[in-house]
mmCIF file of C-alpha atoms in Angstrom:
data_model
loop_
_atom_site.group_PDB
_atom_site.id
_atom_site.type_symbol
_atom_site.label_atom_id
_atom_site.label_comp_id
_atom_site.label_asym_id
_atom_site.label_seq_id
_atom_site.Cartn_x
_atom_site.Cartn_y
_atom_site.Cartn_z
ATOM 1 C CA UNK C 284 13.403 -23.037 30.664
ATOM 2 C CA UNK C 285 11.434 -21.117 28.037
ATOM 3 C CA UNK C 286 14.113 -18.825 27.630
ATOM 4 C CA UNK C 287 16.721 -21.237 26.625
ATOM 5 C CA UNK C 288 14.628 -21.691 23.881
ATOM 6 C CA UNK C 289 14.042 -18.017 23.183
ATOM 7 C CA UNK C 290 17.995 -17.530 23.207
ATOM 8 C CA UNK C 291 18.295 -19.168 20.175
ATOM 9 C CA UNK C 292 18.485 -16.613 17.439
ATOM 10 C CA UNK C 293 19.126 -16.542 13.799
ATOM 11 C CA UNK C 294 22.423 -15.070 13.576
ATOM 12 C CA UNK C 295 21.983 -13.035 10.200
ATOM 13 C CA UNK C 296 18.854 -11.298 8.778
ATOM 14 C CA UNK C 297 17.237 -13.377 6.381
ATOM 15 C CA UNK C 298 14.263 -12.806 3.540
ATOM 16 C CA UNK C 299 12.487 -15.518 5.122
ATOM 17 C CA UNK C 300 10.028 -13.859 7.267
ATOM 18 C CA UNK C 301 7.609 -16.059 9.172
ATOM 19 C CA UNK C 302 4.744 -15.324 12.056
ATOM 20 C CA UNK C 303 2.345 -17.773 13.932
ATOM 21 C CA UNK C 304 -1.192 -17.062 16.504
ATOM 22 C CA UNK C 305 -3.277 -18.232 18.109
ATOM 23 C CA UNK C 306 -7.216 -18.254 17.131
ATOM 24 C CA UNK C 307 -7.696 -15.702 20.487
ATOM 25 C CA UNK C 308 -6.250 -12.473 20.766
ATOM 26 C CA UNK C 309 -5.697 -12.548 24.015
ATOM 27 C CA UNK C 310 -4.308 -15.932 23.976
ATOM 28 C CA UNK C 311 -6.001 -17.294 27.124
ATOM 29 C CA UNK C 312 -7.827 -20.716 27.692
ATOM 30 C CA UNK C 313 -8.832 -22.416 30.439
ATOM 31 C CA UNK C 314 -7.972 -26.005 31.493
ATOM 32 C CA UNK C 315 -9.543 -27.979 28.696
ATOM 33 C CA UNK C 316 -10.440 -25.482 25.594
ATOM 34 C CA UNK C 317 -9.232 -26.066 22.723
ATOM 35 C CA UNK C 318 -5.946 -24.007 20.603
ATOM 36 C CA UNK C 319 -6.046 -23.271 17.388
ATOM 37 C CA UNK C 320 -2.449 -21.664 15.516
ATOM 38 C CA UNK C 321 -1.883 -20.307 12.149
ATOM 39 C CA UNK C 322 1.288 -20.121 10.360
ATOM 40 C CA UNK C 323 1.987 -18.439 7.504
ATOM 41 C CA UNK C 324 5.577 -17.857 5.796
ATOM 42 C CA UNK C 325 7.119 -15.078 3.375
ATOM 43 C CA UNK C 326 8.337 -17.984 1.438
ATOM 44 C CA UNK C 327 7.708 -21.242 0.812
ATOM 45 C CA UNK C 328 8.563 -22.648 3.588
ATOM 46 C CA UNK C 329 9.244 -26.275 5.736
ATOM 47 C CA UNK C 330 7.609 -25.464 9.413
ATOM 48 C CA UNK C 331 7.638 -27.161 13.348
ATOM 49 C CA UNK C 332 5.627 -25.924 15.611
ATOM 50 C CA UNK C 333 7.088 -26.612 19.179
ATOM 51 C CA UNK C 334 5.474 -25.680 22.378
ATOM 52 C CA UNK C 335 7.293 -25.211 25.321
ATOM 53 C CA UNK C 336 4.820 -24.965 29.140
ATOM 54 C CA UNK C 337 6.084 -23.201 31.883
ATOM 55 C CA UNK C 338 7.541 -26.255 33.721
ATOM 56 C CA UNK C 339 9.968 -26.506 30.588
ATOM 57 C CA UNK C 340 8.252 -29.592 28.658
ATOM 58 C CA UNK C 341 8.574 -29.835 24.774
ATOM 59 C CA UNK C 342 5.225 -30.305 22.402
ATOM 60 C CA UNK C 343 5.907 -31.017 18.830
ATOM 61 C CA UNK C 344 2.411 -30.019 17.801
ATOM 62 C CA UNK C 345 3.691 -29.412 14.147
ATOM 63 C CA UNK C 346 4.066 -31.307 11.864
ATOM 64 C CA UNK C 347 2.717 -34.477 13.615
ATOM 65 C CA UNK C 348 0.954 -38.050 12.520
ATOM 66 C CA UNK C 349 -1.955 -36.395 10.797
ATOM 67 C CA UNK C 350 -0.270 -33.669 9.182
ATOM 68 C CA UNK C 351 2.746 -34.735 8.019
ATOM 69 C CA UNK C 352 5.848 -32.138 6.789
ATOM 70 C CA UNK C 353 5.183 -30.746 3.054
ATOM 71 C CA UNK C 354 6.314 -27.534 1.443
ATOM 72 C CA UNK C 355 3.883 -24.817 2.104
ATOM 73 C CA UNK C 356 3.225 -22.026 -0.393
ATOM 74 C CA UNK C 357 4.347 -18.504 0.761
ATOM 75 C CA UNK C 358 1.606 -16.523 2.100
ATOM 76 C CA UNK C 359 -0.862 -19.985 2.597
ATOM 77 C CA UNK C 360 -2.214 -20.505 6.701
ATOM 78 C CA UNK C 361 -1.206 -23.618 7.798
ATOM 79 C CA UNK C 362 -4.026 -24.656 10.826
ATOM 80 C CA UNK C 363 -2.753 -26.077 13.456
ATOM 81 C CA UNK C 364 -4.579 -28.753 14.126
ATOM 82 C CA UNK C 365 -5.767 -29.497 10.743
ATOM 83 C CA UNK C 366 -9.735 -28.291 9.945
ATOM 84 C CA UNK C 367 -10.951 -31.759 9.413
ATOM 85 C CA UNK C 368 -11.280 -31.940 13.090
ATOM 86 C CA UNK C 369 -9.553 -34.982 13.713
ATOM 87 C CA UNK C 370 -7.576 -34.236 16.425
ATOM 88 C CA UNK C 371 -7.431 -31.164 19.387
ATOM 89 C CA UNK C 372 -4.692 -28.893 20.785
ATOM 90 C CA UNK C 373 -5.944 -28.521 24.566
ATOM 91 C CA UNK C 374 -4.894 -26.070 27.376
ATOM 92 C CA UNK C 375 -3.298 -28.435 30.077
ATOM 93 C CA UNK C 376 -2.230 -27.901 33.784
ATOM 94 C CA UNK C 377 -0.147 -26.600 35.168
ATOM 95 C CA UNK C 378 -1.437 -23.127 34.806
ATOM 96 C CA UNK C 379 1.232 -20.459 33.299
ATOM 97 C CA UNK C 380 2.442 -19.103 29.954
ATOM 98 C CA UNK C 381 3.199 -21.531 26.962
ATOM 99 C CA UNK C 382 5.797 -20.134 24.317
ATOM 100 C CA UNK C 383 4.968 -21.594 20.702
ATOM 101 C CA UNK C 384 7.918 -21.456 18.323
ATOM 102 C CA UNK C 385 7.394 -21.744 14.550
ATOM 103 C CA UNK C 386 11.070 -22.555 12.856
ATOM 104 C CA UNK C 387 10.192 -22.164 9.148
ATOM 105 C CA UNK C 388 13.369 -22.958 6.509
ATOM 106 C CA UNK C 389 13.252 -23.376 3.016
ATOM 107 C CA UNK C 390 14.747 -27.026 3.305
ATOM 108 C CA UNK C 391 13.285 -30.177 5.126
ATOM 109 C CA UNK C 392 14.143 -30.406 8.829
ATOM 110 C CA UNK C 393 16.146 -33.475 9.646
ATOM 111 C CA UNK C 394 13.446 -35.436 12.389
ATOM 112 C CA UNK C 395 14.821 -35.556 16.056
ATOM 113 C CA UNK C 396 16.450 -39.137 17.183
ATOM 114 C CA UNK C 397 13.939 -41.885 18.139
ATOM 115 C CA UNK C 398 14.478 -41.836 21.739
ATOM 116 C CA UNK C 399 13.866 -37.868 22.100
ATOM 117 C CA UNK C 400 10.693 -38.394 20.903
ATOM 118 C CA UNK C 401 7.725 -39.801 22.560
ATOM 119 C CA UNK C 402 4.019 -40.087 20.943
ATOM 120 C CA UNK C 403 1.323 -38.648 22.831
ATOM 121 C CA UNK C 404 -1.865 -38.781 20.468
ATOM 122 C CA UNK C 405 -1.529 -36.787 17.174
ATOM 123 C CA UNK C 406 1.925 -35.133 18.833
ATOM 124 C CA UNK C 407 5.207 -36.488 19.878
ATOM 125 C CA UNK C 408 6.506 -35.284 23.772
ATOM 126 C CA UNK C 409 10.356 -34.239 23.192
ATOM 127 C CA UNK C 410 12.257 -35.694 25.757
ATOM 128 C CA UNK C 411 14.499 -33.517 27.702
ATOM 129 C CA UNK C 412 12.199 -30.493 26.952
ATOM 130 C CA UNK C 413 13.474 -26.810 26.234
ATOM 131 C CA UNK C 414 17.165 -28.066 26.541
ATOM 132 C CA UNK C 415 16.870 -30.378 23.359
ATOM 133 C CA UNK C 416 14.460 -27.879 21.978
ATOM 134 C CA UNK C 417 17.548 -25.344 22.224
ATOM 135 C CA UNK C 418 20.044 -27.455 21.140
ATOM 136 C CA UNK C 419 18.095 -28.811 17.914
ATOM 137 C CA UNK C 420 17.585 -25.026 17.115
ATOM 138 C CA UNK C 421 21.396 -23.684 17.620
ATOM 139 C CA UNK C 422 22.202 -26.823 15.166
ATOM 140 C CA UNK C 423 19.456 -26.002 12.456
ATOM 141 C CA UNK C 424 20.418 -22.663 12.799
ATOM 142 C CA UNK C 425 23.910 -23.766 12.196
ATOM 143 C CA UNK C 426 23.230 -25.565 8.892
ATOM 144 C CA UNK C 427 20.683 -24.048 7.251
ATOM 145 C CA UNK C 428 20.543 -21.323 4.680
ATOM 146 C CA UNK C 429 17.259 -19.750 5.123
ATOM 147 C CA UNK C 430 15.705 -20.233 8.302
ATOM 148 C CA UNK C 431 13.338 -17.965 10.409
ATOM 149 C CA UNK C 432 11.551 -17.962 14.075
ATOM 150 C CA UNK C 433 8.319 -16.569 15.011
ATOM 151 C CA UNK C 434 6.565 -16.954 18.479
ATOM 152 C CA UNK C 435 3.555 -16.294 20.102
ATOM 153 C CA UNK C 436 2.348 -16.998 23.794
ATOM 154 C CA UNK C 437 -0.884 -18.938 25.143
ATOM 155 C CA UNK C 438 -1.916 -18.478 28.986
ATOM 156 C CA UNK C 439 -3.487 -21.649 30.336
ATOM 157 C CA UNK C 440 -5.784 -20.735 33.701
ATOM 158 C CA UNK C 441 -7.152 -22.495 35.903
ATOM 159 C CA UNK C 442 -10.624 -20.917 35.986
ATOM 160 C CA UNK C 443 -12.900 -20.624 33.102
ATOM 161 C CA UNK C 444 -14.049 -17.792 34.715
ATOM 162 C CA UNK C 445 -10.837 -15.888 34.255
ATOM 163 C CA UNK C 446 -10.923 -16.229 30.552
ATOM 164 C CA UNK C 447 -13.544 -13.950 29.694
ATOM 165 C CA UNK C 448 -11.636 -10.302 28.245
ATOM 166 C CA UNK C 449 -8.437 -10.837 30.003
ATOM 167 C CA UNK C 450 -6.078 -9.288 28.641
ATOM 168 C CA UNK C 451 -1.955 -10.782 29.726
ATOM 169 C CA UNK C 452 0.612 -7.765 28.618
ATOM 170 C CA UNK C 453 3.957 -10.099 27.489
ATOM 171 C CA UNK C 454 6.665 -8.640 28.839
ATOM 172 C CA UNK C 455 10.432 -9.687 29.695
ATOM 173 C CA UNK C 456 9.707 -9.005 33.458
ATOM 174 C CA UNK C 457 6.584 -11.738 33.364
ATOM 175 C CA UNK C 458 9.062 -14.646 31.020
#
């Protein structure tokens, strides 16, 4: 399902450059612990944030009820969640590897219809997962100027034990 998602490419090159990670370098948590992303644009830039688990369901983690859409300043961090610790991004079962897509374009996104999105805390579940994930991209793509996609991976285990220095090569033969 991920790589539905990950088929979706912008079709020209574009001055918009945009990249997104997470607060470990390895990117693994265990069931429970806490994510942290940062985002950061070439441009000022409008960004979502959506994360996609290995069973194929859709996160909207950005923006979301306490940090709403705004223009961000090239070269500024956007935290994901916000510092004022109001809200968490946790590792969830099942175990696997999470893609997080950033879509950054210098105009406002359009929101996704009512009934493809359902609120879960802070963050809204996209109904119909990757699918409408990939089919929302391929249209922004389609009517947008500038837009850009950066991604990054988060492994969630099972045992906190496993966490530790482990170190996940991403590869296309593990996706």
């Amino acid at each position: 399902p991920q790589l539905l998602v990950q088929s979706v490419e912008v079709p020209t090159p574009s001055s918009l450059e945009v990249s997104i990670r997470a607060d470990r370098a390895n990117g693994t948590y265990a069931v429970g612990e806490a994510i942290r992303l940062s985002v950061q644009a070439s441009k000022a830039a409008y960004f979502e944030v959506v994360a996609i688990g290995p069973t194929g369901n859709a996160v909207q983690v950005y923006p979301n009820a306490l940090q709403p859409s705004e223009l961000i300043a090239a070269g500024t961090v956007l935290e994901i969640p916000g510092a004022d610790g109001r809200s968490e991004i946790l590792a969830t079962p099942p175990a696997g590897l999470e893609l997080i897509r950033v879509i950054a374009s210098t105009a406002p996104f359009a929101e996704l219809p009512d009934e493809e999105r359902v609120p879960s805390g802070p963050f809204e579940i996209i109904s119909g997962g990757a699918e409408i994930v990939a089919r929302d991209l391929q249209q922004r793509v389609a009517e947008s100027d500038e837009i850009a996609f950066g991604d990054t991976y988060v492994m969630t285990v099972l045992d906190p034990l496993v966490v530790g220095d482990l170190s996940i090569p991403i590869t296309d033969d593990v996706l």
